[in-house]
Short mmCIF file of N, CA and C in Angstrom, two decimals:
data_model
loop_
_atom_site.label_atom_id
_atom_site.label_comp_id
_atom_site.label_asym_id
_atom_site.label_seq_id
_atom_site.Cartn_x
_atom_site.Cartn_y
_atom_site.Cartn_z
N MET A 1 131.08 127.26 90.47
CA MET A 1 130.54 128.15 91.30
C MET A 1 131.43 129.35 91.53
N ALA A 2 132.78 128.99 91.41
CA ALA A 2 133.84 130.15 91.57
C ALA A 2 133.74 130.92 92.89
N ASP A 3 133.61 132.07 92.99
CA ASP A 3 133.65 132.75 94.40
C ASP A 3 132.42 133.18 94.86
N GLU A 4 131.30 132.90 94.03
CA GLU A 4 129.96 133.31 94.73
C GLU A 4 129.51 132.45 95.82
N THR A 5 128.64 133.02 96.55
CA THR A 5 127.99 132.13 97.71
C THR A 5 127.21 131.17 97.13
N LEU A 6 126.78 130.28 98.01
CA LEU A 6 125.78 129.15 97.67
C LEU A 6 124.44 129.75 97.24
N SER A 7 124.01 130.71 98.01
CA SER A 7 122.77 131.28 97.67
C SER A 7 122.82 131.97 96.40
N VAL A 8 123.67 132.58 95.96
CA VAL A 8 123.78 133.15 94.72
C VAL A 8 123.74 132.21 93.58
N ALA A 9 124.35 131.12 93.85
CA ALA A 9 124.32 129.94 92.82
C ALA A 9 122.97 129.50 92.65
N MET A 10 122.27 129.42 93.70
CA MET A 10 120.93 128.87 93.70
C MET A 10 119.89 129.82 93.10
N LYS A 11 120.11 131.15 93.44
CA LYS A 11 119.39 132.13 92.76
C LYS A 11 119.53 132.19 91.23
N HIS A 12 120.68 131.87 90.95
CA HIS A 12 121.06 131.76 89.39
C HIS A 12 120.24 130.65 88.77
N GLU A 13 120.20 129.51 89.38
CA GLU A 13 119.23 128.47 88.88
C GLU A 13 117.72 128.85 88.86
N HIS A 14 117.33 129.63 89.85
CA HIS A 14 116.08 130.16 89.83
C HIS A 14 115.78 130.83 88.45
N HIS A 15 116.72 131.68 88.11
CA HIS A 15 116.53 132.64 86.88
C HIS A 15 116.69 131.72 85.66
N GLU A 16 117.52 130.73 85.69
CA GLU A 16 117.70 129.88 84.62
C GLU A 16 116.39 129.05 84.34
N VAL A 17 115.76 128.56 85.29
CA VAL A 17 114.52 127.88 85.15
C VAL A 17 113.48 128.79 84.67
N ASP A 18 113.35 129.94 85.33
CA ASP A 18 112.27 130.95 84.88
C ASP A 18 112.50 131.26 83.31
N GLU A 19 113.77 131.56 82.98
CA GLU A 19 114.04 131.90 81.53
C GLU A 19 113.66 130.68 80.58
N GLY A 20 113.94 129.50 81.07
CA GLY A 20 113.57 128.34 80.21
C GLY A 20 112.15 128.15 80.06
N ILE A 21 111.30 128.38 80.97
CA ILE A 21 109.97 128.31 80.96
C ILE A 21 109.42 129.33 80.17
N GLU A 22 109.87 130.55 80.24
CA GLU A 22 109.52 131.73 79.46
C GLU A 22 109.87 131.39 77.97
N ALA A 23 110.99 130.88 77.66
CA ALA A 23 111.31 130.63 76.28
C ALA A 23 110.40 129.55 75.61
N PHE A 24 110.12 128.44 76.56
CA PHE A 24 109.19 127.54 75.97
C PHE A 24 107.88 128.18 75.67
N VAL A 25 107.48 128.97 76.55
CA VAL A 25 106.09 129.67 76.24
C VAL A 25 106.11 130.63 75.01
N ALA A 26 107.30 131.22 74.70
CA ALA A 26 107.48 132.09 73.66
C ALA A 26 107.55 131.07 72.28
N LYS A 27 108.03 129.99 72.34
CA LYS A 27 107.95 129.22 71.15
C LYS A 27 106.59 128.65 71.10
N LEU A 28 105.93 128.27 72.14
CA LEU A 28 104.50 127.95 72.11
C LEU A 28 103.51 128.95 71.37
N ASP A 29 103.79 130.19 71.73
CA ASP A 29 103.08 131.25 71.20
C ASP A 29 103.40 131.38 69.58
N GLY A 30 104.47 130.82 69.23
CA GLY A 30 104.80 130.89 67.79
C GLY A 30 104.47 129.52 67.03
N GLY A 31 103.73 128.68 67.77
CA GLY A 31 103.13 127.48 67.35
C GLY A 31 104.03 126.22 67.38
N VAL A 32 105.15 126.40 68.20
CA VAL A 32 105.95 125.24 68.42
C VAL A 32 105.96 124.72 69.77
N VAL A 33 105.72 123.44 69.91
CA VAL A 33 105.69 122.72 71.38
C VAL A 33 107.12 122.15 71.50
N ASP A 34 108.14 122.81 72.15
CA ASP A 34 109.33 122.28 72.35
C ASP A 34 109.25 121.36 73.69
N ALA A 35 108.61 120.27 73.58
CA ALA A 35 108.61 119.29 74.78
C ALA A 35 109.96 118.90 75.40
N ASP A 36 110.89 118.68 74.45
CA ASP A 36 112.27 118.44 74.97
C ASP A 36 112.96 119.62 75.68
N GLY A 37 112.86 120.84 75.20
CA GLY A 37 113.25 121.93 75.87
C GLY A 37 112.62 122.24 77.34
N LEU A 38 111.40 121.90 77.31
CA LEU A 38 110.68 122.12 78.58
C LEU A 38 111.20 120.90 79.53
N HIS A 39 111.34 119.63 79.13
CA HIS A 39 111.73 118.64 79.93
C HIS A 39 113.21 118.95 80.42
N SER A 40 114.07 119.63 79.58
CA SER A 40 115.37 119.82 80.02
C SER A 40 115.31 120.89 81.14
N THR A 41 114.66 121.96 80.96
CA THR A 41 114.38 122.99 81.96
C THR A 41 113.70 122.46 83.22
N LEU A 42 112.85 121.50 83.09
CA LEU A 42 112.18 121.06 84.46
C LEU A 42 113.15 120.05 85.10
N ASN A 43 114.00 119.38 84.35
CA ASN A 43 114.94 118.57 85.12
C ASN A 43 116.07 119.50 85.88
N ILE A 44 116.38 120.71 85.35
CA ILE A 44 117.10 121.53 86.17
C ILE A 44 116.39 121.95 87.53
N LEU A 45 115.08 122.18 87.37
CA LEU A 45 114.21 122.46 88.50
C LEU A 45 114.18 121.17 89.43
N ARG A 46 114.08 120.11 88.88
CA ARG A 46 114.04 118.88 89.71
C ARG A 46 115.27 118.65 90.59
N ARG A 47 116.46 118.92 89.84
CA ARG A 47 117.64 118.64 90.47
C ARG A 47 117.83 119.78 91.50
N HIS A 48 117.34 120.94 91.20
CA HIS A 48 117.48 122.05 92.15
C HIS A 48 116.70 121.68 93.61
N ALA A 49 115.46 121.15 93.35
CA ALA A 49 114.71 120.65 94.54
C ALA A 49 115.34 119.67 95.37
N TYR A 50 116.10 118.71 94.53
CA TYR A 50 116.81 117.57 95.37
C TYR A 50 117.85 118.13 96.10
N MET A 51 118.59 119.11 95.57
CA MET A 51 119.73 119.85 96.34
C MET A 51 119.09 120.45 97.65
N GLU A 52 118.10 121.24 97.53
CA GLU A 52 117.38 121.77 98.65
C GLU A 52 116.99 120.81 99.74
N GLU A 53 116.31 119.81 99.31
CA GLU A 53 115.90 118.72 100.17
C GLU A 53 116.75 117.95 100.79
N ASN A 54 117.93 117.73 100.15
CA ASN A 54 118.92 116.84 100.60
C ASN A 54 120.18 117.56 101.15
N PHE A 55 120.48 118.89 100.91
CA PHE A 55 121.61 119.54 101.51
C PHE A 55 121.23 120.59 102.31
N ILE A 56 120.14 121.39 102.05
CA ILE A 56 119.99 122.64 102.69
C ILE A 56 118.83 122.48 103.74
N PHE A 57 117.66 121.81 103.49
CA PHE A 57 116.54 121.68 104.46
C PHE A 57 116.86 120.97 105.62
N PRO A 58 117.49 119.75 105.51
CA PRO A 58 117.50 118.76 106.56
C PRO A 58 118.31 119.60 107.91
N PRO A 59 119.47 120.29 107.55
CA PRO A 59 120.06 120.94 108.88
C PRO A 59 119.34 122.07 109.32
N LEU A 60 118.47 122.83 108.38
CA LEU A 60 117.87 124.09 108.73
C LEU A 60 116.51 123.82 109.42
N ARG A 61 115.97 122.58 109.18
CA ARG A 61 114.56 122.34 109.72
C ARG A 61 114.45 122.07 111.13
N GLN A 62 115.71 121.89 111.75
CA GLN A 62 115.80 121.64 113.22
C GLN A 62 115.83 123.02 114.13
N GLY A 63 116.07 124.06 113.38
CA GLY A 63 116.31 125.35 114.09
C GLY A 63 115.17 126.20 113.87
N HIS A 64 115.46 127.62 113.90
CA HIS A 64 114.53 128.67 113.77
C HIS A 64 113.81 128.71 112.58
N LEU A 65 114.28 128.08 111.47
CA LEU A 65 113.74 127.97 110.03
C LEU A 65 112.69 126.95 109.91
N MET A 66 112.40 126.11 110.91
CA MET A 66 111.50 125.03 110.84
C MET A 66 110.34 125.31 109.97
N MET A 67 109.54 126.31 110.34
CA MET A 67 108.42 126.64 109.75
C MET A 67 108.48 126.95 108.21
N SER A 68 109.63 127.80 108.07
CA SER A 68 109.94 128.15 106.69
C SER A 68 110.22 126.88 105.77
N ILE A 69 110.93 125.97 106.41
CA ILE A 69 111.27 124.74 105.69
C ILE A 69 109.97 124.05 105.36
N PHE A 70 109.08 123.77 106.23
CA PHE A 70 107.86 123.04 106.15
C PHE A 70 107.05 123.75 104.94
N GLY A 71 107.04 125.02 104.84
CA GLY A 71 106.46 125.73 103.79
C GLY A 71 107.08 125.51 102.34
N MET A 72 108.36 125.49 102.44
CA MET A 72 109.26 125.26 101.37
C MET A 72 108.87 123.71 100.67
N LEU A 73 108.79 122.78 101.54
CA LEU A 73 108.48 121.53 101.24
C LEU A 73 107.17 121.34 100.64
N ARG A 74 106.10 121.86 101.34
CA ARG A 74 104.88 121.91 100.77
C ARG A 74 104.81 122.64 99.42
N GLY A 75 105.46 123.68 99.21
CA GLY A 75 105.54 124.32 97.94
C GLY A 75 106.26 123.36 96.88
N HIS A 76 107.27 122.76 97.26
CA HIS A 76 107.93 121.83 96.23
C HIS A 76 106.98 120.85 95.86
N GLY A 77 106.10 120.39 96.67
CA GLY A 77 105.04 119.27 96.17
C GLY A 77 104.13 119.78 95.25
N GLU A 78 103.67 121.23 95.41
CA GLU A 78 102.75 121.81 94.56
C GLU A 78 103.50 122.00 93.23
N ILE A 79 104.68 122.52 93.14
CA ILE A 79 105.51 122.88 92.01
C ILE A 79 105.62 121.54 91.25
N TRP A 80 106.00 120.49 91.97
CA TRP A 80 106.28 119.21 91.38
C TRP A 80 105.08 118.64 90.48
N ARG A 81 103.96 118.65 91.15
CA ARG A 81 102.61 118.31 90.59
C ARG A 81 102.40 119.13 89.21
N THR A 82 102.60 120.48 89.35
CA THR A 82 102.48 121.35 88.13
C THR A 82 103.42 120.93 87.02
N MET A 83 104.76 120.74 87.33
CA MET A 83 105.59 120.29 86.43
C MET A 83 105.14 119.02 85.70
N ASP A 84 104.76 118.12 86.51
CA ASP A 84 104.25 116.83 85.84
C ASP A 84 103.11 117.06 84.90
N VAL A 85 102.27 117.88 85.15
CA VAL A 85 101.13 118.27 84.24
C VAL A 85 101.61 118.85 83.07
N ALA A 86 102.63 119.95 83.23
CA ALA A 86 103.05 120.63 82.07
C ALA A 86 103.82 119.75 81.17
N GLU A 87 104.52 118.74 81.73
CA GLU A 87 105.31 117.94 80.83
C GLU A 87 104.22 117.01 80.05
N GLN A 88 103.37 116.41 80.81
CA GLN A 88 102.33 115.58 80.03
C GLN A 88 101.64 116.42 78.88
N LEU A 89 101.16 117.55 79.29
CA LEU A 89 100.51 118.30 78.28
C LEU A 89 101.43 118.65 76.95
N ALA A 90 102.72 119.09 77.37
CA ALA A 90 103.64 119.25 76.10
C ALA A 90 103.86 118.10 75.41
N ALA A 91 103.96 116.86 76.11
CA ALA A 91 104.28 115.69 75.31
C ALA A 91 103.08 115.45 74.36
N ASP A 92 101.86 115.68 74.77
CA ASP A 92 100.55 115.45 73.82
C ASP A 92 100.65 116.68 72.85
N GLY A 93 100.91 117.80 73.22
CA GLY A 93 101.21 118.96 72.42
C GLY A 93 99.85 119.51 71.70
N SER A 94 98.78 119.16 72.01
CA SER A 94 97.51 119.44 71.29
C SER A 94 96.75 120.75 71.72
N ASP A 95 96.88 120.88 73.03
CA ASP A 95 96.15 122.00 73.54
C ASP A 95 97.10 123.10 74.11
N HIS A 96 97.44 124.08 73.17
CA HIS A 96 98.37 125.07 73.36
C HIS A 96 97.88 125.98 74.50
N ASP A 97 96.51 126.27 74.67
CA ASP A 97 96.18 127.15 75.65
C ASP A 97 96.19 126.47 77.05
N LYS A 98 95.96 125.35 77.11
CA LYS A 98 96.13 124.47 78.41
C LYS A 98 97.62 124.47 78.86
N ILE A 99 98.39 124.23 77.93
CA ILE A 99 99.85 124.17 78.05
C ILE A 99 100.40 125.39 78.67
N ARG A 100 100.07 126.52 77.94
CA ARG A 100 100.39 127.86 78.29
C ARG A 100 99.91 128.31 79.66
N ALA A 101 98.60 127.97 80.15
CA ALA A 101 97.96 128.24 81.24
C ALA A 101 98.75 127.51 82.45
N THR A 102 99.14 126.19 82.16
CA THR A 102 99.87 125.52 83.12
C THR A 102 101.32 125.99 83.42
N CYS A 103 101.99 126.43 82.24
CA CYS A 103 103.35 127.14 82.45
C CYS A 103 103.25 128.35 83.22
N GLU A 104 102.18 129.14 82.94
CA GLU A 104 101.97 130.40 83.59
C GLU A 104 101.73 130.06 85.27
N GLN A 105 100.85 129.01 85.39
CA GLN A 105 100.68 128.54 86.93
C GLN A 105 102.14 128.32 87.50
N LEU A 106 102.76 127.60 86.79
CA LEU A 106 104.07 127.08 87.31
C LEU A 106 105.07 128.32 87.44
N LEU A 107 104.96 129.25 86.74
CA LEU A 107 105.85 130.54 86.85
C LEU A 107 105.31 131.29 88.11
N ALA A 108 104.07 131.46 88.37
CA ALA A 108 103.44 132.07 89.34
C ALA A 108 103.81 131.39 90.74
N GLN A 109 103.76 130.11 90.77
CA GLN A 109 104.23 129.27 91.80
C GLN A 109 105.61 129.36 92.21
N LEU A 110 106.43 129.45 91.23
CA LEU A 110 107.87 129.68 91.41
C LEU A 110 108.13 131.01 91.89
N ALA A 111 107.50 132.06 91.53
CA ALA A 111 107.76 133.40 91.90
C ALA A 111 107.52 133.53 93.34
N GLN A 112 106.37 133.08 93.75
CA GLN A 112 106.03 133.10 95.26
C GLN A 112 106.94 132.23 96.01
N HIS A 113 107.20 131.03 95.64
CA HIS A 113 108.21 130.23 96.40
C HIS A 113 109.58 130.73 96.46
N ASN A 114 110.12 131.22 95.26
CA ASN A 114 111.43 131.72 95.30
C ASN A 114 111.76 132.98 96.17
N LYS A 115 110.67 133.76 96.19
CA LYS A 115 110.73 135.13 96.91
C LYS A 115 111.13 134.69 98.41
N VAL A 116 110.38 133.80 99.02
CA VAL A 116 110.71 133.39 100.42
C VAL A 116 111.94 132.51 100.50
N GLU A 117 112.10 131.76 99.69
CA GLU A 117 113.28 130.76 99.61
C GLU A 117 114.59 131.71 99.49
N GLU A 118 114.57 132.65 98.74
CA GLU A 118 115.84 133.41 98.53
C GLU A 118 116.01 134.36 99.84
N ALA A 119 114.87 135.00 100.33
CA ALA A 119 115.03 135.97 101.37
C ALA A 119 115.31 135.26 102.76
N VAL A 120 114.72 134.14 102.97
CA VAL A 120 114.69 133.48 104.16
C VAL A 120 115.66 132.28 104.29
N VAL A 121 115.33 131.28 103.43
CA VAL A 121 116.07 129.98 103.51
C VAL A 121 117.58 130.16 103.06
N TYR A 122 117.78 130.78 101.94
CA TYR A 122 119.30 130.93 101.39
C TYR A 122 119.98 131.76 102.33
N ALA A 123 119.40 132.82 102.73
CA ALA A 123 120.08 133.79 103.77
C ALA A 123 120.58 132.91 105.00
N GLY A 124 119.65 132.17 105.43
CA GLY A 124 119.77 131.34 106.68
C GLY A 124 120.97 130.27 106.34
N ALA A 125 121.01 129.68 105.15
CA ALA A 125 121.81 128.61 104.82
C ALA A 125 123.39 129.24 104.67
N ASP A 126 123.38 130.54 104.06
CA ASP A 126 124.75 131.21 104.21
C ASP A 126 125.31 131.30 105.40
N VAL A 127 124.39 131.56 106.37
CA VAL A 127 124.96 131.97 107.75
C VAL A 127 125.03 130.76 108.64
N ASP A 128 124.05 129.75 108.61
CA ASP A 128 123.90 128.74 109.55
C ASP A 128 124.43 127.47 109.32
N LEU A 129 124.76 127.12 108.03
CA LEU A 129 125.08 125.72 107.59
C LEU A 129 126.53 125.60 108.03
N GLU A 130 126.67 124.32 108.63
CA GLU A 130 128.02 123.94 109.06
C GLU A 130 129.12 123.88 107.83
N PRO A 131 130.28 124.20 108.04
CA PRO A 131 131.15 124.31 106.84
C PRO A 131 131.21 122.90 106.10
N ALA A 132 131.15 121.83 106.73
CA ALA A 132 131.16 120.46 105.96
C ALA A 132 130.06 120.33 105.18
N LYS A 133 128.80 120.65 105.69
CA LYS A 133 127.62 120.68 104.93
C LYS A 133 127.58 121.62 103.79
N ALA A 134 128.06 122.70 103.90
CA ALA A 134 128.13 123.72 103.00
C ALA A 134 129.07 123.32 101.79
N ALA A 135 130.15 122.57 102.31
CA ALA A 135 131.18 122.11 101.16
C ALA A 135 130.49 120.96 100.43
N GLU A 136 129.54 120.03 100.93
CA GLU A 136 128.93 118.99 100.24
C GLU A 136 127.88 119.71 99.28
N TRP A 137 127.09 120.60 99.66
CA TRP A 137 126.34 121.33 98.80
C TRP A 137 127.13 121.98 97.59
N ALA A 138 128.25 122.67 97.94
CA ALA A 138 128.87 123.29 96.88
C ALA A 138 129.49 122.33 95.82
N ALA A 139 129.92 121.11 96.39
CA ALA A 139 130.50 120.10 95.53
C ALA A 139 129.29 119.56 94.54
N PHE A 140 128.09 119.43 95.20
CA PHE A 140 127.02 118.95 94.31
C PHE A 140 126.50 119.90 93.30
N ILE A 141 126.55 121.35 93.62
CA ILE A 141 126.16 122.35 92.63
C ILE A 141 127.20 122.17 91.42
N ASP A 142 128.33 121.97 91.77
CA ASP A 142 129.39 121.94 90.59
C ASP A 142 129.38 120.87 89.72
N GLY A 143 128.49 119.68 90.12
CA GLY A 143 128.42 118.69 89.08
C GLY A 143 127.68 117.38 89.58
N GLY A 144 127.03 117.54 90.80
CA GLY A 144 126.30 116.26 91.21
C GLY A 144 125.15 116.01 90.45
N THR A 145 124.71 114.82 90.40
CA THR A 145 123.36 114.33 89.72
C THR A 145 122.41 113.81 90.68
N MET A 146 121.22 114.12 90.28
CA MET A 146 120.22 113.60 91.11
C MET A 146 119.94 112.06 90.85
N PRO A 147 119.66 111.34 91.93
CA PRO A 147 119.38 109.85 91.64
C PRO A 147 118.08 109.78 90.81
N ASP A 148 118.25 108.69 89.86
CA ASP A 148 117.08 108.37 89.03
C ASP A 148 115.84 108.04 89.86
N GLY A 149 114.73 108.56 89.51
CA GLY A 149 113.53 108.31 90.10
C GLY A 149 113.24 109.07 91.41
N TRP A 150 114.19 109.90 91.70
CA TRP A 150 113.89 110.80 92.90
C TRP A 150 112.78 111.68 92.79
N VAL A 151 111.85 111.83 93.71
CA VAL A 151 110.79 112.83 93.77
C VAL A 151 110.78 113.50 94.93
N CYS A 152 110.30 114.65 94.89
CA CYS A 152 110.35 115.60 96.33
C CYS A 152 109.47 114.93 97.35
N GLU A 153 109.84 115.30 98.52
CA GLU A 153 109.08 114.74 99.77
C GLU A 153 107.56 114.78 99.80
N LYS A 154 107.20 115.95 99.11
CA LYS A 154 105.52 116.14 99.13
C LYS A 154 105.05 116.06 97.85
N ALA A 155 105.61 115.38 96.94
CA ALA A 155 104.99 115.29 95.51
C ALA A 155 103.73 114.58 95.52
N ALA A 156 103.39 113.69 96.38
CA ALA A 156 102.17 112.92 96.36
C ALA A 156 101.00 113.94 96.94
N GLY A 157 101.30 114.85 97.46
CA GLY A 157 100.30 115.77 98.01
C GLY A 157 100.15 115.55 99.47
#
């Protein structure tokens, strides 16, 4: 993470995920279904959601960002369900149009979600998180792993 703020590191992950999904779609357009590549990208996104729900959202949901955090959690659930569908479709690999449409849906969901998250939640986290919580988050960014089987709070709908 070096000298960047926590929010900058998280924004970087947003771009990494978007680029990974876009690369998957580009390969798909060339006739290749890189299910492993999509799985790797979506694991980055799942770990990212884990960080948010376990390091950022809990301390911020008690304050003035409560409604924003509620919206972010709801968005995670929608994104999570779309990721599951995309991975299933990619594993099957037969309906390229449906796979592409699902990935485009996921990119649209992420664009909307990330816009609010970056402007509101991350900005609040940079200012409002207690130093000890920020240090835990920073340590996790630099190498923490998500527990096996973890799913986001609103994944079930």
